[in-house]
Coordinates of C-alpha atoms in Angstrom, one line a residue:
M156 CA 5.3 -21.5 -32.5
A157 CA 7.5 -24.2 -34.1
S158 CA 5.7 -27.0 -36.1
S159 CA 5.9 -30.5 -34.9
S160 CA 8.4 -31.5 -37.6
E161 CA 10.6 -28.5 -36.8
E162 CA 10.5 -29.4 -33.1
S163 CA 11.4 -33.0 -33.8
R164 CA 14.4 -31.9 -35.9
F165 CA 15.5 -29.6 -33.1
L166 CA 15.2 -32.4 -30.5
D167 CA 17.2 -34.7 -32.8
D168 CA 19.9 -32.1 -33.1
L169 CA 20.3 -32.1 -29.4
K170 CA 21.3 -35.7 -29.2
R171 CA 25.0 -36.4 -28.3
K172 CA 25.4 -32.7 -27.4
R173 CA 26.5 -31.6 -24.0
V174 CA 23.9 -29.4 -22.3
R175 CA 23.7 -27.5 -19.1
I176 CA 20.2 -27.7 -17.5
T177 CA 19.0 -25.5 -14.7
L178 CA 16.6 -27.1 -12.2
S179 CA 14.9 -25.5 -9.3
D180 CA 17.5 -26.6 -6.8
T181 CA 20.7 -27.2 -8.9
Q182 CA 22.4 -27.0 -12.2
I183 CA 23.6 -30.1 -14.0
S184 CA 25.7 -30.8 -17.1
G185 CA 25.5 -33.9 -19.3
V186 CA 25.4 -35.4 -22.7
V187 CA 22.0 -35.9 -24.3
Q188 CA 21.6 -39.6 -24.8
R189 CA 17.9 -39.7 -25.8
V190 CA 15.0 -37.4 -26.0
S191 CA 11.7 -39.1 -25.5
Q192 CA 9.2 -37.0 -27.4
K193 CA 6.8 -35.2 -25.0
K194 CA 8.1 -37.0 -22.0
S195 CA 11.7 -36.7 -20.9
V196 CA 15.4 -36.1 -21.6
V197 CA 18.0 -38.8 -20.7
L198 CA 21.5 -37.6 -19.9
E199 CA 24.8 -39.5 -19.6
D200 CA 28.1 -38.4 -18.2
V201 CA 26.2 -36.2 -15.7
S202 CA 27.7 -33.9 -13.2
E203 CA 26.6 -31.1 -10.9
V204 CA 28.0 -27.8 -12.2
T205 CA 28.7 -26.1 -8.9
S206 CA 30.4 -29.0 -7.1
G207 CA 31.6 -31.1 -10.0
R208 CA 30.1 -34.1 -8.3
K209 CA 29.5 -37.0 -10.8
F210 CA 26.3 -38.9 -11.1
P211 CA 26.6 -42.7 -11.8
G212 CA 24.9 -44.0 -14.9
V213 CA 22.2 -42.0 -16.6
K214 CA 19.8 -39.4 -15.3
I215 CA 16.3 -38.7 -16.6
I216 CA 15.0 -35.1 -16.5
F217 CA 11.2 -34.5 -16.8
G218 CA 10.1 -31.5 -18.8
H219 CA 8.4 -29.7 -15.9
E220 CA 11.6 -29.7 -13.9
I221 CA 13.6 -27.7 -16.5
L222 CA 13.9 -24.0 -15.9
K223 CA 16.6 -23.2 -18.5
V224 CA 18.7 -25.1 -21.1
E225 CA 22.1 -24.2 -22.5
F226 CA 24.4 -26.2 -24.7
T227 CA 28.1 -26.0 -25.4
I228 CA 29.3 -24.9 -28.9
S229 CA 33.0 -25.2 -28.0
A230 CA 34.9 -26.9 -25.2
N231 CA 35.0 -23.8 -23.0
Q232 CA 32.0 -21.8 -24.2
D233 CA 28.3 -22.1 -23.1
N234 CA 25.7 -20.3 -25.2
L235 CA 22.1 -19.8 -24.6
V236 CA 19.9 -21.2 -27.3
N237 CA 18.4 -18.6 -29.6
E238 CA 14.9 -17.3 -29.1
E239 CA 13.4 -19.7 -31.6
H240 CA 15.0 -22.7 -29.9
K241 CA 14.0 -21.4 -26.5
S242 CA 10.4 -21.3 -27.7
E243 CA 10.7 -24.9 -28.9
I244 CA 12.2 -26.0 -25.6
H245 CA 9.4 -24.2 -23.7
S246 CA 6.8 -25.9 -25.9
F247 CA 8.5 -29.3 -25.4
R248 CA 8.6 -28.8 -21.6
K249 CA 5.0 -27.6 -21.5
K250 CA 3.7 -30.7 -23.3
M251 CA 5.6 -32.9 -20.8
V252 CA 4.0 -31.0 -17.9
D253 CA 0.5 -31.4 -19.4
D254 CA 1.0 -35.1 -19.5
V255 CA 1.3 -35.3 -15.7
D256 CA -1.8 -35.3 -13.5
E257 CA -0.7 -32.6 -11.1
D258 CA -3.7 -33.1 -8.9
G259 CA -3.1 -36.8 -8.9
V260 CA -3.8 -39.3 -6.2
R261 CA -2.5 -38.6 -2.7
Y262 CA 0.6 -40.6 -2.2
V263 CA 3.2 -41.1 0.6
V264 CA 6.8 -42.0 -0.2
I265 CA 8.3 -44.4 2.3
D266 CA 12.1 -44.5 2.0
E267 CA 13.2 -45.0 5.6
L268 CA 12.2 -47.3 8.5
H269 CA 11.2 -44.7 11.0
E270 CA 8.6 -41.9 11.1
K271 CA 6.3 -42.8 8.2
F272 CA 7.0 -46.5 7.8
G273 CA 5.3 -47.7 11.0
P274 CA 2.1 -45.8 10.6
A275 CA 1.8 -46.8 7.0
V276 CA 2.2 -50.5 7.9
M277 CA -0.4 -50.2 10.7
H278 CA -2.9 -48.5 8.3
I279 CA -2.5 -51.1 5.6
Q280 CA -2.9 -54.0 8.2
Q281 CA -6.3 -52.5 9.0
Q282 CA -7.6 -52.9 5.4
K283 CA -9.5 -55.9 4.1
V284 CA -8.7 -55.1 0.4
I285 CA -5.6 -53.3 -1.0
G286 CA -4.2 -52.7 -4.4
I287 CA -0.6 -53.8 -5.1
G288 CA 1.9 -52.8 -7.9
A289 CA 5.6 -53.0 -8.4
E290 CA 8.3 -51.5 -10.6
V291 CA 10.9 -54.0 -11.6
F292 CA 14.3 -53.5 -13.3
G293 CA 16.1 -56.3 -15.2
Q294 CA 15.3 -59.5 -17.2
I295 CA 13.7 -62.6 -15.8
A296 CA 15.9 -64.4 -13.3
Q297 CA 17.9 -61.1 -12.8
E298 CA 15.0 -58.9 -11.8
R299 CA 15.4 -56.3 -9.1
L300 CA 12.3 -54.9 -7.2
C301 CA 12.8 -51.1 -7.1
W302 CA 9.4 -49.9 -5.8
L303 CA 6.4 -51.5 -4.2
Q304 CA 3.1 -49.6 -4.4
V305 CA 0.2 -50.3 -2.0
A306 CA -3.1 -48.6 -2.5
T307 CA -5.9 -48.2 0.1
K308 CA -9.2 -46.3 -0.4
K309 CA -7.7 -43.0 0.6
V310 CA -3.9 -43.1 -0.1
V311 CA -1.2 -44.8 -2.1
Y312 CA 2.0 -45.8 -0.3
L313 CA 5.2 -45.9 -2.4
F314 CA 7.8 -48.1 -0.7
D315 CA 11.3 -47.4 -2.0
V316 CA 12.5 -51.0 -1.9
L317 CA 16.0 -50.1 -3.2
L318 CA 16.6 -47.9 -0.2
L319 CA 14.6 -49.9 2.4
G320 CA 15.9 -53.3 1.5
G321 CA 14.9 -56.6 3.2
Q322 CA 14.3 -54.9 6.5
A323 CA 11.1 -53.4 5.2
F324 CA 9.7 -56.9 4.7
R325 CA 11.0 -58.2 8.0
N326 CA 9.4 -55.2 9.8
G327 CA 5.8 -55.5 8.4
L328 CA 5.5 -55.8 4.6
S329 CA 5.8 -59.6 4.7
M330 CA 3.0 -59.9 7.2
I331 CA 0.8 -57.8 4.9
L332 CA 1.6 -59.6 1.7
E333 CA 1.3 -63.1 3.2
N334 CA -1.8 -62.3 5.2
P335 CA -4.6 -64.6 4.0
H336 CA -7.3 -62.2 5.4
I337 CA -6.1 -59.2 3.3
L338 CA -7.1 -59.4 -0.4
K339 CA -4.5 -58.0 -2.8
V340 CA -5.7 -56.7 -6.1
V341 CA -3.0 -56.9 -8.7
H342 CA -2.8 -56.6 -12.5
D343 CA -0.7 -59.6 -13.6
C344 CA 0.6 -61.0 -10.4
R345 CA 3.3 -63.2 -12.0
C346 CA 6.2 -60.7 -11.9
I347 CA 5.4 -59.3 -8.5
A348 CA 5.0 -62.8 -7.0
R349 CA 8.2 -64.0 -8.7
C350 CA 10.3 -61.0 -7.4
L351 CA 9.0 -61.2 -3.9
R352 CA 9.8 -64.9 -3.7
A353 CA 13.2 -64.7 -5.3
E354 CA 14.5 -61.6 -3.5
F355 CA 12.8 -61.6 -0.1
R356 CA 11.3 -65.1 0.4
V357 CA 7.8 -63.6 0.5
D358 CA 4.9 -65.6 -0.7
L359 CA 2.1 -63.4 -2.1
T360 CA -1.2 -64.7 -0.7
N361 CA -4.9 -64.1 -1.4
V362 CA -4.8 -62.4 -4.8
F363 CA -7.4 -61.0 -7.1
D364 CA -5.8 -60.6 -10.5
T365 CA -7.5 -58.1 -12.8
Q366 CA -5.8 -59.5 -15.9
V367 CA -7.1 -63.0 -15.2
A368 CA -10.6 -61.6 -14.5
D369 CA -10.5 -59.8 -17.8
L370 CA -9.4 -63.0 -19.5
M371 CA -12.2 -65.0 -17.9
L372 CA -14.7 -62.4 -19.0
F373 CA -13.5 -62.6 -22.6
Y374 CA -13.8 -66.4 -22.4
R375 CA -17.4 -66.1 -21.1
E376 CA -18.5 -63.4 -23.5
T377 CA -17.2 -65.3 -26.6
G378 CA -18.6 -68.7 -25.6
G379 CA -15.4 -70.3 -24.6
F380 CA -12.8 -68.7 -26.9
L381 CA -9.4 -67.4 -25.7
P382 CA -7.8 -64.2 -27.0
D383 CA -4.5 -64.1 -28.8
R384 CA -3.0 -61.7 -26.2
L385 CA -3.7 -60.5 -22.7
S386 CA -4.9 -57.0 -21.9
S387 CA -2.7 -54.3 -20.4
L388 CA -3.9 -52.4 -17.3
Q389 CA -4.8 -49.3 -19.3
E390 CA -6.9 -51.4 -21.7
V391 CA -8.8 -53.1 -18.8
L392 CA -9.4 -49.7 -17.1
R393 CA -10.7 -48.2 -20.2
L394 CA -12.9 -51.1 -21.1
H395 CA -14.4 -51.8 -17.7
L396 CA -14.2 -48.5 -15.8
K397 CA -14.7 -46.4 -18.9
L398 CA -11.9 -44.1 -17.9
P399 CA -11.1 -41.3 -20.4
A400 CA -7.8 -41.2 -22.3
S401 CA -6.6 -38.3 -20.1
D402 CA -6.7 -40.5 -17.0
L403 CA -4.8 -43.3 -18.8
S404 CA -2.0 -41.2 -20.1
P405 CA 0.3 -41.7 -17.1
L406 CA 0.0 -45.5 -17.6
C407 CA 0.9 -45.1 -21.3
S408 CA 3.9 -43.0 -20.2
T409 CA 5.0 -45.8 -17.9
E410 CA 5.0 -48.3 -20.7
S411 CA 7.0 -46.1 -23.0
Q412 CA 9.5 -45.2 -20.3
R413 CA 10.0 -48.9 -19.4
K414 CA 11.0 -49.6 -23.0
E415 CA 13.1 -46.5 -23.7
C416 CA 14.7 -46.0 -20.3
P417 CA 14.1 -49.0 -18.0
E418 CA 16.9 -47.8 -15.6
L419 CA 14.8 -44.8 -14.6
W420 CA 13.5 -46.8 -11.6
Y421 CA 17.0 -46.6 -10.2
L422 CA 17.0 -42.8 -10.1
R423 CA 17.2 -41.2 -6.7
P424 CA 15.6 -38.9 -5.7
S425 CA 12.8 -40.1 -7.9
P426 CA 11.1 -37.2 -9.9
P427 CA 7.6 -36.2 -8.8
A428 CA 6.2 -37.0 -12.2
L429 CA 7.4 -40.6 -11.8
M430 CA 5.7 -40.7 -8.4
N431 CA 2.4 -39.7 -10.0
I432 CA 2.8 -42.4 -12.6
M433 CA 3.5 -45.1 -10.0
S434 CA 0.4 -43.9 -8.0
A435 CA -1.8 -44.0 -11.1
S436 CA -0.8 -47.6 -11.7
V437 CA -2.6 -48.8 -8.5
S438 CA -5.1 -46.1 -7.7
H439 CA -8.0 -47.6 -9.7
L440 CA -7.4 -51.3 -8.8
L441 CA -10.0 -51.3 -5.9
P442 CA -13.0 -50.0 -8.0
L443 CA -11.9 -52.1 -10.9
R444 CA -12.1 -55.3 -8.8
L445 CA -15.8 -54.5 -7.9
V446 CA -16.7 -53.9 -11.6
L447 CA -15.0 -57.1 -12.7
L448 CA -16.7 -59.2 -9.9
D449 CA -20.1 -58.0 -11.0
A450 CA -19.4 -58.9 -14.6
L451 CA -18.0 -62.3 -13.6
M452 CA -21.2 -63.0 -11.6
S453 CA -23.6 -61.9 -14.3
D454 CA -24.5 -65.4 -15.6
Y455 CA -25.1 -66.5 -12.0
T456 CA -27.3 -63.5 -11.4
I457 CA -29.3 -64.1 -14.6
L458 CA -29.9 -67.7 -13.6
V459 CA -31.1 -66.9 -10.1
D460 CA -33.5 -64.3 -11.6
A461 CA -34.8 -67.0 -14.0
Y462 CA -35.3 -69.3 -11.0
M463 CA -37.3 -66.6 -9.2
S464 CA -39.3 -65.7 -12.3
S465 CA -40.4 -69.3 -12.9
Y466 CA -41.4 -69.7 -9.3
H467 CA -43.6 -66.6 -9.3
N468 CA -45.2 -67.4 -12.7
Q469 CA -47.5 -70.2 -11.5
S470 CA -48.9 -70.9 -15.0
L471 CA -45.4 -71.9 -16.1
Y472 CA -44.3 -73.5 -12.9
I473 CA -43.8 -77.2 -13.2
E474 CA -42.9 -79.2 -10.2
Q475 CA -39.6 -81.0 -10.7
R476 CA -38.1 -83.8 -8.8
E477 CA -35.3 -82.8 -6.5
G478 CA -31.9 -82.8 -8.2
T479 CA -33.1 -82.7 -11.8
L480 CA -31.7 -79.9 -14.0
P481 CA -34.3 -77.1 -14.5
A482 CA -35.1 -75.7 -17.9
E483 CA -33.6 -72.3 -17.0
A484 CA -30.2 -73.9 -16.5
E485 CA -30.4 -75.8 -19.9
E486 CA -30.9 -72.4 -21.6
L487 CA -27.3 -71.6 -20.7
L488 CA -26.3 -74.0 -23.4
C489 CA -28.2 -72.0 -26.0
V490 CA -26.6 -68.8 -24.7
L491 CA -23.2 -70.3 -24.9
Q492 CA -23.7 -71.3 -28.6
E493 CA -25.1 -67.8 -29.4
R494 CA -22.0 -66.3 -27.9
R495 CA -19.7 -68.6 -29.9
N496 CA -21.5 -67.7 -33.1
W497 CA -21.3 -64.0 -32.3
A498 CA -17.5 -64.4 -31.6
A499 CA -16.9 -66.3 -34.8
R500 CA -18.5 -63.5 -36.8
R501 CA -16.8 -60.7 -34.8
Y502 CA -13.2 -62.0 -34.7
S503 CA -10.8 -63.8 -36.9
L504 CA -9.0 -66.9 -35.7
T505 CA -5.3 -67.5 -35.4
D506 CA -3.7 -70.8 -36.5
A507 CA -3.8 -71.8 -32.9
G508 CA -7.6 -71.3 -32.7
L509 CA -7.3 -68.0 -30.7
L510 CA -9.4 -64.9 -31.4
R511 CA -7.4 -61.9 -32.7
R512 CA -8.0 -59.1 -30.3
S513 CA -7.4 -56.1 -32.4
S514 CA -8.0 -53.5 -29.6
F515 CA -10.2 -52.9 -26.6
N516 CA -12.1 -50.2 -28.5
T517 CA -13.6 -52.8 -30.7
H518 CA -14.4 -55.3 -27.9
T519 CA -18.3 -55.3 -27.8
H520 CA -20.2 -56.7 -24.9
I521 CA -23.0 -59.2 -25.4

């Protein structure tokens, strides 16, 4: 078994070399542009070996899809890698497979307007709460919506917006996204709302934003301070749903892939591993909303309990004139100050007066 340093050197040596990769259904040839450690191989100048058909742009290959790898030593000679290198490739491929949740969440890919599209829209329209996610390619003002994910309690629908185009919204998606009676749970709604409006003239309506909810909880728990940065989805899921790192690894993969190879959302057909990643990004949004709501309501719940306690305790019950502020409510000011004192001890301040949020692991509840 090769050491991690030896494996890294071998993967570096593959860069800029032409390789022939055997998949389950075809064999392709291309030049290695980038090797994302433990995740994927990005090829350029890609063609299908048997037909010679060229693929535009770059193509990303996930480790679990690779059956065999060969690379060219000379212009007309393909040699199999030696046994040591084959072992390293197998190790590399196995690690990439292990990062994918093969059981995953049940998802349905919608890439055409007949058969699955109609039943999917009808099922979503029957829901009161849904989770929403999107995969976007490009910079602000030039963004392109590639995928739209919609999660219900039992299934995640992956709408291939690149293939479906505007007809998908005219045939039902707009009615769902603009329906004021269907609550949409989103983590950071800004990008999704901006893309829907700019590309398809769709106004996202009735939104519960989990990033905003986490921000409000931080504000409450620190007695009125704001953090120096917002929390990512994986941070919020780990903090509030207590999800283990193994459940969050697909989301971490998504972030690294966005940075290293943002054009992967253009790939068709999309690899199954990418489908699992997209499903994971929305599958926990519905339970996350319930946990966040409970946390946001905790001060209200405590105050109501204090009201009830004072009423039942006749020895402490003092009749008050209607409209005057009860003593239980005034105690909130003391709680607020205690939280501010705790936050001042726990965090350091930026020059702008924001609390430095080092990591969600160190964020302790009051």
